[in-house]
PDB file of C-alpha atoms in Angstrom:
ATOM      1  CA  PHE L1205       0.001  -0.002   0.000  1.00 42.00           C
ATOM      2  CA  ILE L1206       1.442   3.335  -1.045  1.00 50.00           C
ATOM      3  CA  ASP L1207      -0.010   6.454   0.528  1.00 52.00           C
ATOM      4  CA  PHE L1208       1.217   9.914  -0.392  1.00 53.00           C
ATOM      5  CA  ASP L1209      -0.390  11.937   2.405  1.00 50.00           C
ATOM      6  CA  ALA L1210       2.260  14.615   2.040  1.00 51.00           C
ATOM      7  CA  SER L1211       0.803  15.315  -1.407  1.00 49.00           C
ATOM      8  CA  LEU L1212      -1.895  17.477   0.139  1.00 50.00           C
ATOM      9  CA  TYR L1213      -1.616  20.834  -1.539  1.00 49.00           C
ATOM     10  CA  PHE L1214      -4.128  23.614  -1.282  1.00 49.00           C
ATOM     11  CA  PRO L1215      -2.751  26.940  -2.526  1.00 51.00           C
ATOM     12  CA  ASN L1216      -5.436  28.878  -0.696  1.00 51.00           C
ATOM     13  CA  PHE L1217      -4.561  27.590   2.734  1.00 49.00           C
ATOM     14  CA  VAL L1218      -0.792  27.807   2.528  1.00 54.00           C
ATOM     15  CA  ARG L1219      -0.880  31.558   1.978  1.00 58.00           C
ATOM     16  CA  ASP L1220      -2.028  33.602   4.981  1.00 60.00           C
ATOM     17  CA  THR L1221      -3.858  36.386   3.167  1.00 61.00           C
ATOM     18  CA  LYS L1222      -4.026  38.549   6.301  1.00 67.00           C
ATOM     19  CA  ASN L1223      -0.229  38.806   6.527  1.00 65.00           C
ATOM     20  CA  ASN L1224       0.471  37.783   2.915  1.00 63.00           C
ATOM     21  CA  LYS L1225       2.879  35.147   4.211  1.00 65.00           C
ATOM     22  CA  CYS L1226       3.220  31.468   3.651  1.00 66.00           C
ATOM     23  CA  ASN L1227       1.509  29.439   6.363  1.00 65.00           C
ATOM     24  CA  MET L1228       3.788  26.450   6.910  1.00 66.00           C
ATOM     25  CA  ASN L1229       2.156  25.712  10.278  1.00 68.00           C
ATOM     26  CA  GLU L1230      -1.171  25.102   8.556  1.00 66.00           C
ATOM     27  CA  PHE L1231       0.493  22.781   6.072  1.00 67.00           C
ATOM     28  CA  ILE L1232       2.360  20.911   8.828  1.00 68.00           C
ATOM     29  CA  SER L1233      -0.827  20.509  10.879  1.00 68.00           C
ATOM     30  CA  ARG L1234      -2.419  18.671   7.930  1.00 66.00           C
ATOM     31  CA  LEU L1235       0.644  16.610   7.045  1.00 70.00           C
ATOM     32  CA  ALA L1236       0.762  12.874   7.636  1.00 68.00           C
ATOM     33  CA  TYR L1237       3.669  10.802   6.406  1.00 74.00           C
ATOM     34  CA  THR L1238       5.433   7.495   6.588  1.00 75.00           C
ATOM     35  CA  PRO L1239       8.919   7.579   8.140  1.00 75.00           C
ATOM     36  CA  GLY L1240      11.468   6.696   5.503  1.00 78.00           C
ATOM     37  CA  PHE L1241       9.671   8.561   2.750  1.00 80.00           C
ATOM     38  CA  LEU L1242       9.735  12.157   3.949  1.00 83.00           C
ATOM     39  CA  PRO L1243      12.065  14.517   2.069  1.00 86.00           C
ATOM     40  CA  PRO L1244      14.794  16.152   4.155  1.00 88.00           C
ATOM     41  CA  GLU L1245      13.557  19.705   3.673  1.00 86.00           C
ATOM     42  CA  VAL L1246      10.171  18.857   5.209  1.00 82.00           C
ATOM     43  CA  SER L1247      11.721  16.792   7.975  1.00 86.00           C
ATOM     44  CA  TYR L1248      14.101  19.651   8.768  1.00 86.00           C
ATOM     45  CA  TYR L1249      11.171  22.026   9.036  1.00 80.00           C
ATOM     46  CA  LEU L1250       9.289  19.597  11.308  1.00 80.00           C
ATOM     47  CA  GLN L1251      12.245  18.730  13.522  1.00 84.00           C
ATOM     48  CA  ARG L1252      14.106  22.027  13.910  1.00 80.00           C
ATOM     49  CA  PHE L1253      11.690  23.355  16.515  1.00 76.00           C
ATOM     50  CA  LYS L1254      11.848  20.176  18.612  1.00 82.00           C
ATOM     51  CA  THR L1255      15.531  20.301  19.556  1.00 82.00           C
ATOM     52  CA  ASN L1256      18.502  22.607  19.830  1.00 82.00           C
ATOM     53  CA  ASP L1257      20.889  19.660  19.619  1.00 87.00           C
ATOM     54  CA  TRP L1258      22.258  19.265  16.077  1.00 86.00           C
ATOM     55  CA  ASN L1259      23.015  15.561  16.577  1.00 89.00           C
ATOM     56  CA  GLU L1260      19.413  14.911  17.583  1.00 90.00           C
ATOM     57  CA  LEU L1261      18.244  16.950  14.593  1.00 89.00           C
ATOM     58  CA  TYR L1262      20.442  14.972  12.160  1.00 90.00           C
ATOM     59  CA  GLU L1263      19.239  11.668  13.648  1.00 90.00           C
ATOM     60  CA  ALA L1264      15.541  12.611  13.489  1.00 88.00           C
ATOM     61  CA  ILE L1265      15.852  13.758   9.877  1.00 89.00           C
ATOM     62  CA  ALA L1266      17.719  10.575   8.922  1.00 87.00           C
ATOM     63  CA  ILE L1267      14.931   8.474  10.468  1.00 86.00           C
ATOM     64  CA  ASP L1268      12.249  10.480   8.635  1.00 83.00           C
ATOM     65  CA  MET L1269      14.166   9.984   5.384  1.00 82.00           C
ATOM     66  CA  GLY L1270      14.876   6.304   5.970  1.00 78.00           C
ATOM     67  CA  LEU L1271      18.640   6.802   5.794  1.00 80.00           C
ATOM     68  CA  LYS L1272      20.716   3.877   6.965  1.00 79.00           C
ATOM     69  CA  GLU L1273      23.954   5.839   6.969  1.00 81.00           C
ATOM     70  CA  TYR L1274      24.962   9.480   6.828  1.00 81.00           C
ATOM     71  CA  THR L1275      26.933  10.991   3.976  1.00 84.00           C
ATOM     72  CA  ASP L1276      28.819  14.268   3.876  1.00 87.00           C
ATOM     73  CA  ASP L1277      26.175  15.537   1.446  1.00 87.00           C
ATOM     74  CA  PHE L1278      23.518  14.919   4.071  1.00 88.00           C
ATOM     75  CA  PHE L1279      25.259  17.054   6.702  1.00 89.00           C
ATOM     76  CA  VAL L1280      26.126  19.803   4.223  1.00 89.00           C
ATOM     77  CA  PHE L1281      22.549  19.995   2.948  1.00 89.00           C
ATOM     78  CA  ILE L1282      20.934  20.045   6.386  1.00 90.00           C
ATOM     79  CA  ASP L1283      23.342  22.789   7.434  1.00 89.00           C
ATOM     80  CA  TYR L1284      22.491  24.640   4.201  1.00 89.00           C
ATOM     81  CA  LEU L1285      18.762  24.489   5.005  1.00 88.00           C
ATOM     82  CA  ASN L1286      19.524  26.340   8.214  1.00 87.00           C
ATOM     83  CA  THR L1287      20.861  29.286   6.185  1.00 89.00           C
ATOM     84  CA  ILE L1288      17.809  29.742   3.921  1.00 86.00           C
ATOM     85  CA  PRO L1289      15.730  32.714   5.012  1.00 83.00           C
ATOM     86  CA  ASN L1290      11.991  32.124   4.614  1.00 79.00           C
ATOM     87  CA  LEU L1291      12.366  28.395   3.942  1.00 80.00           C
ATOM     88  CA  ASP L1292       8.618  27.925   4.299  1.00 74.00           C
ATOM     89  CA  GLU L1293       8.029  30.514   1.569  1.00 75.00           C
ATOM     90  CA  LEU L1294      10.463  28.748  -0.764  1.00 78.00           C
ATOM     91  CA  LEU L1295       9.024  25.286  -0.114  1.00 76.00           C
ATOM     92  CA  LEU L1296       5.317  26.055  -0.214  1.00 71.00           C
ATOM     93  CA  CYS L1297       4.582  29.314  -1.935  1.00 70.00           C
ATOM     94  CA  ASP L1298       7.418  29.819  -4.391  1.00 66.00           C
ATOM     95  CA  LYS L1299       6.373  29.908  -8.040  1.00 63.00           C
ATOM     96  CA  SER L1300       8.812  27.087  -8.819  1.00 66.00           C
ATOM     97  CA  LEU L1301       6.474  24.735  -6.907  1.00 72.00           C
ATOM     98  CA  HIS L1302       9.110  22.816  -4.949  1.00 76.00           C
ATOM     99  CA  ILE L1303       6.234  21.362  -2.931  1.00 73.00           C
ATOM    100  CA  PHE L1304       5.561  18.844  -5.705  1.00 79.00           C
ATOM    101  CA  LYS L1305       9.092  17.511  -5.350  1.00 86.00           C
ATOM    102  CA  PHE L1306       8.056  16.108  -1.960  1.00 84.00           C
ATOM    103  CA  ASP L1307       6.183  13.358  -3.770  1.00 85.00           C
ATOM    104  CA  ILE L1308       8.989  12.805  -6.266  1.00 91.00           C
ATOM    105  CA  PHE L1309      11.241  12.021  -3.295  1.00 90.00           C
ATOM    106  CA  SER L1310       8.672   9.632  -1.770  1.00 87.00           C
ATOM    107  CA  LEU L1311       8.016   7.879  -5.077  1.00 90.00           C
ATOM    108  CA  GLY L1312      11.762   7.542  -5.667  1.00 93.00           C
ATOM    109  CA  ASN L1313      12.160   5.864  -2.275  1.00 89.00           C
ATOM    110  CA  THR L1314       9.239   3.575  -3.096  1.00 89.00           C
ATOM    111  CA  LEU L1315      10.846   2.576  -6.412  1.00 93.00           C
ATOM    112  CA  LYS L1316      14.172   2.067  -4.636  1.00 92.00           C
ATOM    113  CA  LEU L1317      12.544  -0.303  -2.149  1.00 90.00           C
ATOM    114  CA  ILE L1318      10.779  -2.226  -4.933  1.00 93.00           C
ATOM    115  CA  THR L1319      14.013  -2.621  -6.932  1.00 96.00           C
ATOM    116  CA  GLU L1320      15.831  -3.870  -3.831  1.00 94.00           C
ATOM    117  CA  VAL L1321      13.113  -6.406  -2.976  1.00 94.00           C
ATOM    118  CA  LEU L1322      12.866  -7.645  -6.569  1.00 95.00           C
ATOM    119  CA  GLU L1323      16.656  -7.467  -7.036  1.00 97.00           C
ATOM    120  CA  ILE L1324      16.334  -5.295 -10.132  1.00 96.00           C
ATOM    121  CA  ASN L1325      19.590  -3.701 -11.210  1.00 96.00           C
ATOM    122  CA  ASP L1326      19.014  -1.448 -14.201  1.00 97.00           C
ATOM    123  CA  PRO L1327      21.522   1.430 -14.569  1.00 97.00           C
ATOM    124  CA  GLN L1328      18.958   3.771 -16.137  1.00 98.00           C
ATOM    125  CA  LEU L1329      16.375   3.019 -13.439  1.00 98.00           C
ATOM    126  CA  ASN L1330      19.016   3.477 -10.751  1.00 98.00           C
ATOM    127  CA  ASP L1331      19.908   6.873 -12.254  1.00 98.00           C
ATOM    128  CA  LEU L1332      16.251   7.924 -12.303  1.00 98.00           C
ATOM    129  CA  ILE L1333      15.812   6.857  -8.675  1.00 97.00           C
ATOM    130  CA  SER L1334      18.997   8.652  -7.675  1.00 96.00           C
ATOM    131  CA  ASN L1335      17.727  11.898  -9.220  1.00 97.00           C
ATOM    132  CA  MET L1336      14.296  11.453  -7.650  1.00 96.00           C
ATOM    133  CA  THR L1337      15.796  10.968  -4.191  1.00 92.00           C
ATOM    134  CA  ASN L1338      18.407  13.704  -4.350  1.00 93.00           C
ATOM    135  CA  ILE L1339      18.446  15.240  -0.867  1.00 89.00           C
ATOM    136  CA  ASN L1340      18.744  18.712  -2.369  1.00 90.00           C
ATOM    137  CA  PHE L1341      15.252  19.688  -3.496  1.00 89.00           C
ATOM    138  CA  LEU L1342      16.735  22.350  -5.783  1.00 88.00           C
ATOM    139  CA  LEU L1343      18.511  19.588  -7.741  1.00 92.00           C
ATOM    140  CA  ARG L1344      15.870  16.868  -7.331  1.00 94.00           C
ATOM    141  CA  PHE L1345      13.992  15.977 -10.495  1.00 95.00           C
ATOM    142  CA  ASP L1346      10.562  17.449 -11.092  1.00 92.00           C
ATOM    143  CA  ILE L1347       7.806  15.461 -12.797  1.00 92.00           C
ATOM    144  CA  GLU L1348       8.783  16.592 -16.313  1.00 93.00           C
ATOM    145  CA  GLN L1349      12.376  15.499 -15.798  1.00 96.00           C
ATOM    146  CA  CYS L1350      11.183  12.125 -14.515  1.00 96.00           C
ATOM    147  CA  LEU L1351       8.903  11.598 -17.477  1.00 96.00           C
ATOM    148  CA  ASN L1352      11.639  12.627 -19.934  1.00 97.00           C
ATOM    149  CA  HIS L1353      14.307  10.421 -18.368  1.00 98.00           C
ATOM    150  CA  ALA L1354      15.902   7.761 -20.612  1.00 97.00           C
ATOM    151  CA  PHE L1355      14.422   4.974 -18.466  1.00 97.00           C
ATOM    152  CA  MET L1356      10.917   6.178 -19.289  1.00 95.00           C
ATOM    153  CA  LYS L1357      11.496   6.083 -23.070  1.00 90.00           C
TER     154      LYS L1357
END
């Protein structure tokens, strides 16, 4: 069973019209997800208010993402998220619609799990999955890139 609860997207509720600001708290209050399939940028947003300890933050994000081991890229990216002013605005209300990349990440992790269980080793599929699960949402594939990937031809 695959459930993409994090795919909830309602443009009218994410923008607080009174203050003309993005309302990440409203989005988070409606968010349900399966640990292991949550993209790091959403996990960071969820976890950063729960602890001041960076090690606890890294561990919680890794659990949300389903990471079995940390990479240098992971630490660099999480630290980078901390430097982005108005992260909620960029994730939810930006015209580039990064919010839809949340599901690309989750679907990529689902495909990764399926290929591991079925012992499928296709270089093109592995490349597609790698681009779908890129921890950096700015570099992660969008739906058009996924559909135009060589594996999909």
